[in-house]
Amino acid sequence: MSGGELRPEGSSAIYPSLAGRKVIVSGGGSGIGEGIVEGFVRQGSAVAFVDVQEAPSEELVARLETAAIPPHFVHCDITDCDDYGHKIGKLIERLGGCDILINNAASDDRHKVEDVTSAYWDERMAVNLKHQFFAAKAVIPAMKAAGGGSIINLGSISWHLGLEDLTIYQTAKAAIEGLTRSLAREFGRDNIRVNTIIPGNVQTPRQMRWYTPEGEAEIVAAQCLDGRILPVDIAAMAMWLASDDARYCTAHNYWVDAGWR
Ligand SMILES: NC(=O)c1ccc[n+]([C@@H]2O[C@H](COP(=O)([O-])OP(=O)(O)OC[C@H]3O[C@@H](n4cnc5c(N)ncnc54)[C@H](O)[C@@H]3O)[C@@H](O)[C@H]2O)c1
C-alpha cells in the first residue's frame, strides 16, 4: 500500500513555501511516516528519513527515485539518542540545514500492567517519547540559523480515549502534548513552531495486525465520518502545518480522527 498516494489524482494541495525546504522524518519507512515522506517529496522538499526497517525504506526510496529531489534514507535506531543526534547532525550537513522535523517514529506494542518491568518501561519511553525531545534539540540550532522552522510531533488519540493494554504508550503520547507546548514557548521567539498531530485510527500495515475486519468496523462506527483514515490524510495535515500558510499556528494539537469518540 502506498502511504502517500494522492486521492483523487491531482487534487491535493501544493504549497509553494515547501519547495526546497529541508525535512527530516523519523520512522519514514512505513505507515504514516511513509505517507509523510512521499507527501513532502511531492512538494519538492528535500527529505531525509531514518528508520530501523531497511527493506521498506529502500523500496520507498526506489519508488521515488525520479522525483525532483529524491528522498535520502539512513538506517538508525532512534532509541539510541546519542547515535540519532549524531546522524541528525550528518543529515543537516547533507541537506544544508533543517527547516522541518517530523517526530513520527513510535511503537504501540500492547502490554499488561502486571508484566511491565523497569527495563520495559524505559525501552517503551525511549521509542515513544525520548527521541522526540533529542531530535528537536538536535535540529533547533539549524532552525535558528535559518530564521525559523516547524517541528511536528505525532501524538495519539489513544490516551484521550483511554484504550486497553497501552498504558506506557498512552503515557508517552500524553507527555508529547506537554513537550509540544513547552518547546513552542521556549523557541517561539526564534520563529520555530511546534505542534502535535493527533491521528485517530489510521489504516497502516502494522495497524492491520491489531484489528480484525470486525474491529475496524467498530472504529468506523465510533467515528462521525465513514471510511478509514489513510497515511495520506495525516501527511496532508503535516504539510499544511509545516507550510508558511500555518505561520501563526503553534503550541497546539491538530486532530485527524474522522471524529472518533
Ligand atoms: N496508525 C495509527 O492508527 C496511529 C494512531 C495514533 C497515533 N499514531 C502515531 O503516528 C505515528 C506513526 O504511526 P504508524 O501507525 O505509521 O506506525 P508504524 O509502526 O506503522 O510506523 C512507525 C515507523 O517507525 C519505525 N520505527 C519503530 N521503532 C523505531 C526505532 N527504534 N528506530 C527507528 N525507527 C523506528 C518503524 O520501523 C516504522 O517504519 C506514530 O507516532 C504513532 O504513535 C498512529
Tab-separated table of C-alpha atoms and ligand atoms in Angstrom:
chain	number	residue	atom	x	y	z
A	1	MET	CA	0.000	0.000	0.000
A	2	SER	CA	1.384	3.403	-0.905
A	3	GLY	CA	1.157	5.662	2.123
A	4	GLY	CA	1.275	8.837	0.121
A	5	GLU	CA	-0.983	8.207	-2.824
A	6	LEU	CA	-2.957	11.295	-3.762
A	7	ARG	CA	-6.742	10.865	-3.801
A	8	PRO	CA	-8.305	11.819	-6.131
A	9	GLU	CA	-5.463	12.157	-8.600
A	10	GLY	CA	-4.001	15.659	-8.756
A	11	SER	CA	-6.449	17.320	-6.371
A	12	SER	CA	-4.179	17.658	-3.314
A	13	ALA	CA	-2.656	20.992	-2.302
A	14	ILE	CA	0.822	22.066	-3.366
A	15	TYR	CA	2.405	24.620	-1.022
A	16	PRO	CA	4.954	26.838	-2.792
A	17	SER	CA	6.626	27.524	0.569
A	18	LEU	CA	7.560	23.836	0.930
A	19	ALA	CA	9.594	23.663	-2.288
A	20	GLY	CA	13.239	23.143	-1.410
A	21	ARG	CA	12.548	23.019	2.341
A	22	LYS	CA	14.794	20.621	4.232
A	23	VAL	CA	12.795	17.976	6.051
A	24	ILE	CA	13.855	15.243	8.494
A	25	VAL	CA	11.358	12.470	9.297
A	26	SER	CA	11.758	9.680	11.861
A	27	GLY	CA	10.157	6.312	11.129
A	28	GLY	CA	9.684	7.319	7.497
A	29	GLY	CA	9.984	3.812	6.069
A	30	SER	CA	6.413	2.619	6.507
A	31	GLY	CA	2.918	3.573	7.589
A	32	ILE	CA	2.175	7.236	8.299
A	33	GLY	CA	5.873	8.134	8.025
A	34	GLU	CA	5.973	6.738	4.503
A	35	GLY	CA	2.982	8.897	3.584
A	36	ILE	CA	4.705	11.940	5.088
A	37	VAL	CA	7.971	11.287	3.211
A	38	GLU	CA	6.106	10.838	-0.053
A	39	GLY	CA	3.964	13.922	0.556
A	40	PHE	CA	6.920	16.242	1.160
A	41	VAL	CA	8.814	14.776	-1.805
A	42	ARG	CA	5.801	15.637	-3.997
A	43	GLN	CA	6.042	19.203	-2.670
A	44	GLY	CA	9.612	19.431	-3.981
A	45	SER	CA	11.092	19.388	-0.476
A	46	ALA	CA	14.478	17.814	0.266
A	47	VAL	CA	13.582	14.906	2.547
A	48	ALA	CA	15.814	12.695	4.677
A	49	PHE	CA	14.362	9.977	6.841
A	50	VAL	CA	15.546	7.435	9.383
A	51	ASP	CA	14.097	4.042	10.202
A	52	VAL	CA	15.124	0.643	11.585
A	53	GLN	CA	13.443	-1.190	8.741
A	54	GLU	CA	15.820	-1.347	5.772
A	55	ALA	CA	13.683	-3.138	3.165
A	56	PRO	CA	10.567	-0.918	3.115
A	57	SER	CA	12.723	2.195	3.434
A	58	GLU	CA	14.815	1.233	0.416
A	59	GLU	CA	11.676	0.337	-1.543
A	60	LEU	CA	10.293	3.795	-0.785
A	61	VAL	CA	13.487	5.485	-1.952
A	62	ALA	CA	13.415	3.387	-5.159
A	63	ARG	CA	9.758	4.259	-5.774
A	64	LEU	CA	10.539	7.980	-5.507
A	65	GLU	CA	13.892	7.968	-7.325
A	66	THR	CA	12.562	10.001	-10.266
A	67	ALA	CA	11.265	12.830	-8.027
A	68	ALA	CA	12.736	16.323	-8.407
A	69	ILE	CA	14.583	15.721	-5.132
A	70	PRO	CA	14.549	12.010	-4.248
A	71	PRO	CA	14.467	11.212	-0.516
A	72	HIS	CA	17.536	10.048	1.377
A	73	PHE	CA	17.329	7.145	3.842
A	74	VAL	CA	19.644	6.425	6.765
A	75	HIS	CA	19.302	3.350	8.947
A	76	CYS	CA	19.022	4.470	12.578
A	77	ASP	CA	17.567	3.170	15.819
A	78	ILE	CA	16.110	6.328	17.345
A	79	THR	CA	16.214	4.814	20.854
A	80	ASP	CA	19.992	5.342	20.827
A	81	CYS	CA	19.693	9.099	21.272
A	82	ASP	CA	23.430	9.804	21.018
A	83	ASP	CA	23.739	7.966	17.701
A	84	TYR	CA	20.467	9.510	16.475
A	85	GLY	CA	21.693	13.003	17.368
A	86	HIS	CA	24.954	12.322	15.543
A	87	LYS	CA	23.057	11.087	12.456
A	88	ILE	CA	20.767	14.122	12.515
A	89	GLY	CA	23.913	16.272	12.502
A	90	LYS	CA	25.131	14.453	9.392
A	91	LEU	CA	21.717	14.825	7.722
A	92	ILE	CA	21.734	18.561	8.434
A	93	GLU	CA	25.157	18.777	6.789
A	94	ARG	CA	23.930	16.803	3.780
A	95	LEU	CA	20.682	18.782	3.374
A	96	GLY	CA	22.375	22.102	4.130
A	97	GLY	CA	20.071	22.768	7.090
A	98	CYS	CA	16.780	21.619	8.577
A	99	ASP	CA	13.523	23.594	8.278
A	100	ILE	CA	11.054	20.875	9.242
A	101	LEU	CA	11.292	17.980	11.713
A	102	ILE	CA	8.611	15.319	11.825
A	103	ASN	CA	8.904	13.247	15.018
A	104	ASN	CA	6.926	10.254	13.806
A	105	ALA	CA	8.631	7.008	14.909
A	106	ALA	CA	6.871	5.058	17.646
A	107	SER	CA	5.867	1.552	18.650
A	108	ASP	CA	2.444	0.734	20.048
A	109	ASP	CA	3.187	-2.740	21.433
A	110	ARG	CA	0.461	-3.937	23.775
A	111	HIS	CA	1.250	-4.808	27.397
A	112	LYS	CA	-0.427	-5.713	30.670
A	113	VAL	CA	0.487	-3.530	33.664
A	114	GLU	CA	1.423	-6.581	35.762
A	115	ASP	CA	4.027	-7.639	33.169
A	116	VAL	CA	5.826	-4.276	32.954
A	117	THR	CA	9.395	-4.227	34.287
A	118	SER	CA	11.514	-1.163	34.887
A	119	ALA	CA	13.596	-2.023	31.796
A	120	TYR	CA	10.472	-2.408	29.618
A	121	TRP	CA	9.163	0.968	30.821
A	122	ASP	CA	12.480	2.627	29.839
A	123	GLU	CA	12.531	0.925	26.440
A	124	ARG	CA	8.927	1.972	25.655
A	125	MET	CA	9.606	5.553	26.736
A	126	ALA	CA	12.724	5.577	24.559
A	127	VAL	CA	10.861	4.510	21.425
A	128	ASN	CA	7.765	6.619	22.027
A	129	LEU	CA	8.914	9.810	23.753
A	130	LYS	CA	12.591	10.452	24.473
A	131	HIS	CA	13.756	10.662	20.855
A	132	GLN	CA	11.240	13.436	20.098
A	133	PHE	CA	12.956	15.724	22.604
A	134	PHE	CA	16.503	14.897	21.474
A	135	ALA	CA	15.673	15.198	17.765
A	136	ALA	CA	14.183	18.637	18.439
A	137	LYS	CA	17.281	19.599	20.430
A	138	ALA	CA	19.480	18.468	17.538
A	139	VAL	CA	17.675	20.477	14.831
A	140	ILE	CA	16.949	23.690	16.750
A	141	PRO	CA	20.366	25.323	16.090
A	142	ALA	CA	19.888	24.797	12.319
A	143	MET	CA	16.337	26.165	12.513
A	144	LYS	CA	17.532	29.227	14.442
A	145	ALA	CA	20.230	29.788	11.826
A	146	ALA	CA	17.590	29.583	9.066
A	147	GLY	CA	15.338	32.122	10.816
A	148	GLY	CA	12.703	29.599	11.904
A	149	GLY	CA	11.278	26.157	11.450
A	150	SER	CA	8.431	23.769	12.119
A	151	ILE	CA	8.537	20.761	14.440
A	152	ILE	CA	5.645	18.333	14.232
A	153	ASN	CA	5.244	15.670	16.897
A	154	LEU	CA	2.993	12.687	16.298
A	155	GLY	CA	0.734	12.177	19.297
A	156	SER	CA	-2.199	9.795	19.507
A	157	ILE	CA	-5.911	9.730	20.143
A	158	SER	CA	-5.403	6.552	22.223
A	159	TRP	CA	-4.886	8.196	25.619
A	160	HIS	CA	-7.722	10.645	25.012
A	161	LEU	CA	-9.977	7.607	24.600
A	162	GLY	CA	-8.238	5.550	27.310
A	163	LEU	CA	-7.731	2.320	25.348
A	164	GLU	CA	-6.748	-1.025	26.904
A	165	ASP	CA	-3.266	-2.623	27.076
A	166	LEU	CA	-1.447	0.571	26.059
A	167	THR	CA	-0.580	2.177	29.404
A	168	ILE	CA	3.051	3.113	28.669
A	169	TYR	CA	2.386	4.101	25.048
A	170	GLN	CA	-0.502	6.291	26.165
A	171	THR	CA	1.595	7.837	28.958
A	172	ALA	CA	4.289	8.719	26.411
A	173	LYS	CA	1.757	10.092	23.946
A	174	ALA	CA	0.187	12.258	26.676
A	175	ALA	CA	3.642	13.655	27.505
A	176	ILE	CA	4.232	14.565	23.855
A	177	GLU	CA	1.481	17.174	24.077
A	178	GLY	CA	3.297	18.758	27.045
A	179	LEU	CA	6.596	18.587	25.168
A	180	THR	CA	4.992	20.363	22.221
A	181	ARG	CA	3.676	23.221	24.333
A	182	SER	CA	6.976	23.583	26.222
A	183	LEU	CA	9.144	23.719	23.096
A	184	ALA	CA	6.700	26.076	21.387
A	185	ARG	CA	7.098	28.500	24.301
A	186	GLU	CA	10.887	28.074	24.524
A	187	PHE	CA	11.560	28.692	20.823
A	188	GLY	CA	8.620	30.791	19.606
A	189	ARG	CA	10.756	33.953	19.542
A	190	ASP	CA	13.105	32.116	17.191
A	191	ASN	CA	10.138	31.624	14.851
A	192	ILE	CA	10.170	27.888	15.495
A	193	ARG	CA	6.653	26.494	15.562
A	194	VAL	CA	5.915	23.256	17.404
A	195	ASN	CA	2.659	21.335	17.047
A	196	THR	CA	1.186	17.902	17.685
A	197	ILE	CA	-0.806	15.954	15.127
A	198	ILE	CA	-3.255	13.581	16.773
A	199	PRO	CA	-4.216	10.765	14.438
A	200	GLY	CA	-7.318	8.710	15.005
A	201	ASN	CA	-7.079	5.118	13.793
A	202	VAL	CA	-5.090	5.134	10.569
A	203	GLN	CA	-5.013	2.126	8.279
A	204	THR	CA	-1.357	1.103	8.035
A	205	PRO	CA	0.255	-2.316	7.509
A	206	ARG	CA	1.130	-2.513	11.216
A	207	GLN	CA	-2.335	-1.496	12.411
A	208	MET	CA	-3.797	-4.322	10.346
A	209	ARG	CA	-2.005	-6.687	12.784
A	210	TRP	CA	-4.130	-5.424	15.663
A	211	TYR	CA	-7.533	-5.134	14.032
A	212	THR	CA	-9.867	-7.742	12.585
A	213	PRO	CA	-12.421	-6.570	9.979
A	214	GLU	CA	-14.944	-6.520	12.843
A	215	GLY	CA	-12.606	-4.331	14.925
A	216	GLU	CA	-12.181	-1.918	12.036
A	217	ALA	CA	-15.948	-1.776	11.587
A	218	GLU	CA	-16.292	-0.893	15.299
A	219	ILE	CA	-13.859	2.015	14.877
A	220	VAL	CA	-15.687	3.310	11.827
A	221	ALA	CA	-18.977	3.044	13.719
A	222	ALA	CA	-17.491	5.205	16.514
A	223	GLN	CA	-16.244	7.841	14.039
A	224	CYS	CA	-18.510	10.665	12.870
A	225	LEU	CA	-17.361	10.064	9.293
A	226	ASP	CA	-17.437	6.835	7.302
A	227	GLY	CA	-14.295	5.280	5.859
A	228	ARG	CA	-10.749	4.571	7.023
A	229	ILE	CA	-8.160	7.292	7.582
A	230	LEU	CA	-5.045	6.686	5.456
A	231	PRO	CA	-1.434	7.894	5.866
A	232	VAL	CA	-2.079	10.424	3.100
A	233	ASP	CA	-4.644	12.125	5.365
A	234	ILE	CA	-2.104	12.608	8.162
A	235	ALA	CA	0.515	13.736	5.636
A	236	ALA	CA	-1.926	16.386	4.375
A	237	MET	CA	-2.120	17.895	7.861
A	238	ALA	CA	1.667	17.691	8.318
A	239	MET	CA	2.303	19.516	5.036
A	240	TRP	CA	-0.142	22.285	5.824
A	241	LEU	CA	1.252	22.720	9.359
A	242	ALA	CA	4.818	22.823	8.013
A	243	SER	CA	3.960	25.339	5.302
A	244	ASP	CA	4.050	29.120	5.683
A	245	ASP	CA	0.237	29.062	5.384
A	246	ALA	CA	0.279	27.915	9.039
A	247	ARG	CA	2.757	30.587	10.158
A	248	TYR	CA	0.770	31.579	13.253
A	249	CYS	CA	-0.089	28.051	14.296
A	250	THR	CA	1.977	26.788	17.205
A	251	ALA	CA	1.692	25.021	20.581
A	252	HIS	CA	-1.477	23.140	19.698
A	253	ASN	CA	-2.992	19.818	18.758
A	254	TYR	CA	-4.352	19.156	15.282
A	255	TRP	CA	-6.675	16.189	15.081
A	256	VAL	CA	-7.214	13.934	12.081
A	257	ASP	CA	-9.554	11.343	13.563
A	258	ALA	CA	-12.756	11.381	11.492
A	259	GLY	CA	-14.487	12.437	14.712
A	260	TRP	CA	-13.704	9.186	16.605
A	261	ARG	CA	-15.229	9.344	20.106
B	1	LIG	N1	-1.698	4.277	12.773
B	1	LIG	C1	-2.489	4.780	13.703
B	1	LIG	O1	-3.671	4.445	13.768
B	1	LIG	C2	-1.966	5.808	14.694
B	1	LIG	C3	-2.868	6.319	15.631
B	1	LIG	C4	-2.432	7.270	16.535
B	1	LIG	C5	-1.120	7.702	16.507
B	1	LIG	N2	-0.257	7.184	15.590
B	1	LIG	C6	1.117	7.684	15.631
B	1	LIG	O2	1.536	8.022	14.323
B	1	LIG	C7	2.926	7.701	14.154
B	1	LIG	C8	3.100	6.736	13.007
B	1	LIG	O3	2.271	5.617	13.249
B	1	LIG	P1	2.229	4.365	12.287
B	1	LIG	O4	0.930	3.712	12.536
B	1	LIG	O5	2.628	4.734	10.920
B	1	LIG	O6	3.356	3.466	12.982
B	1	LIG	P2	4.179	2.253	12.351
B	1	LIG	O7	4.529	1.388	13.496
B	1	LIG	O8	3.442	1.654	11.217
B	1	LIG	O9	5.437	3.013	11.773
B	1	LIG	C9	6.374	3.615	12.623
B	1	LIG	C10	7.699	3.633	11.908
B	1	LIG	O10	8.686	3.881	12.904
B	1	LIG	C11	9.723	2.943	12.732
B	1	LIG	N3	10.385	2.682	13.986
B	1	LIG	C12	9.907	1.974	15.043
B	1	LIG	N4	10.839	1.885	16.003
B	1	LIG	C13	11.932	2.541	15.537
B	1	LIG	C14	13.227	2.770	16.070
B	1	LIG	N5	13.586	2.296	17.269
B	1	LIG	N6	14.106	3.487	15.331
B	1	LIG	C15	13.753	3.962	14.102
B	1	LIG	N7	12.534	3.758	13.545
B	1	LIG	C16	11.646	3.052	14.261
B	1	LIG	C17	9.064	1.699	12.196
B	1	LIG	O11	10.013	0.858	11.539
B	1	LIG	C18	8.031	2.282	11.259
B	1	LIG	O12	8.545	2.470	9.951
B	1	LIG	C19	3.383	7.134	15.492
B	1	LIG	O13	3.938	8.181	16.268
B	1	LIG	C20	2.105	6.636	16.111
B	1	LIG	O14	2.179	6.584	17.517
B	1	LIG	C21	-0.656	6.236	14.694
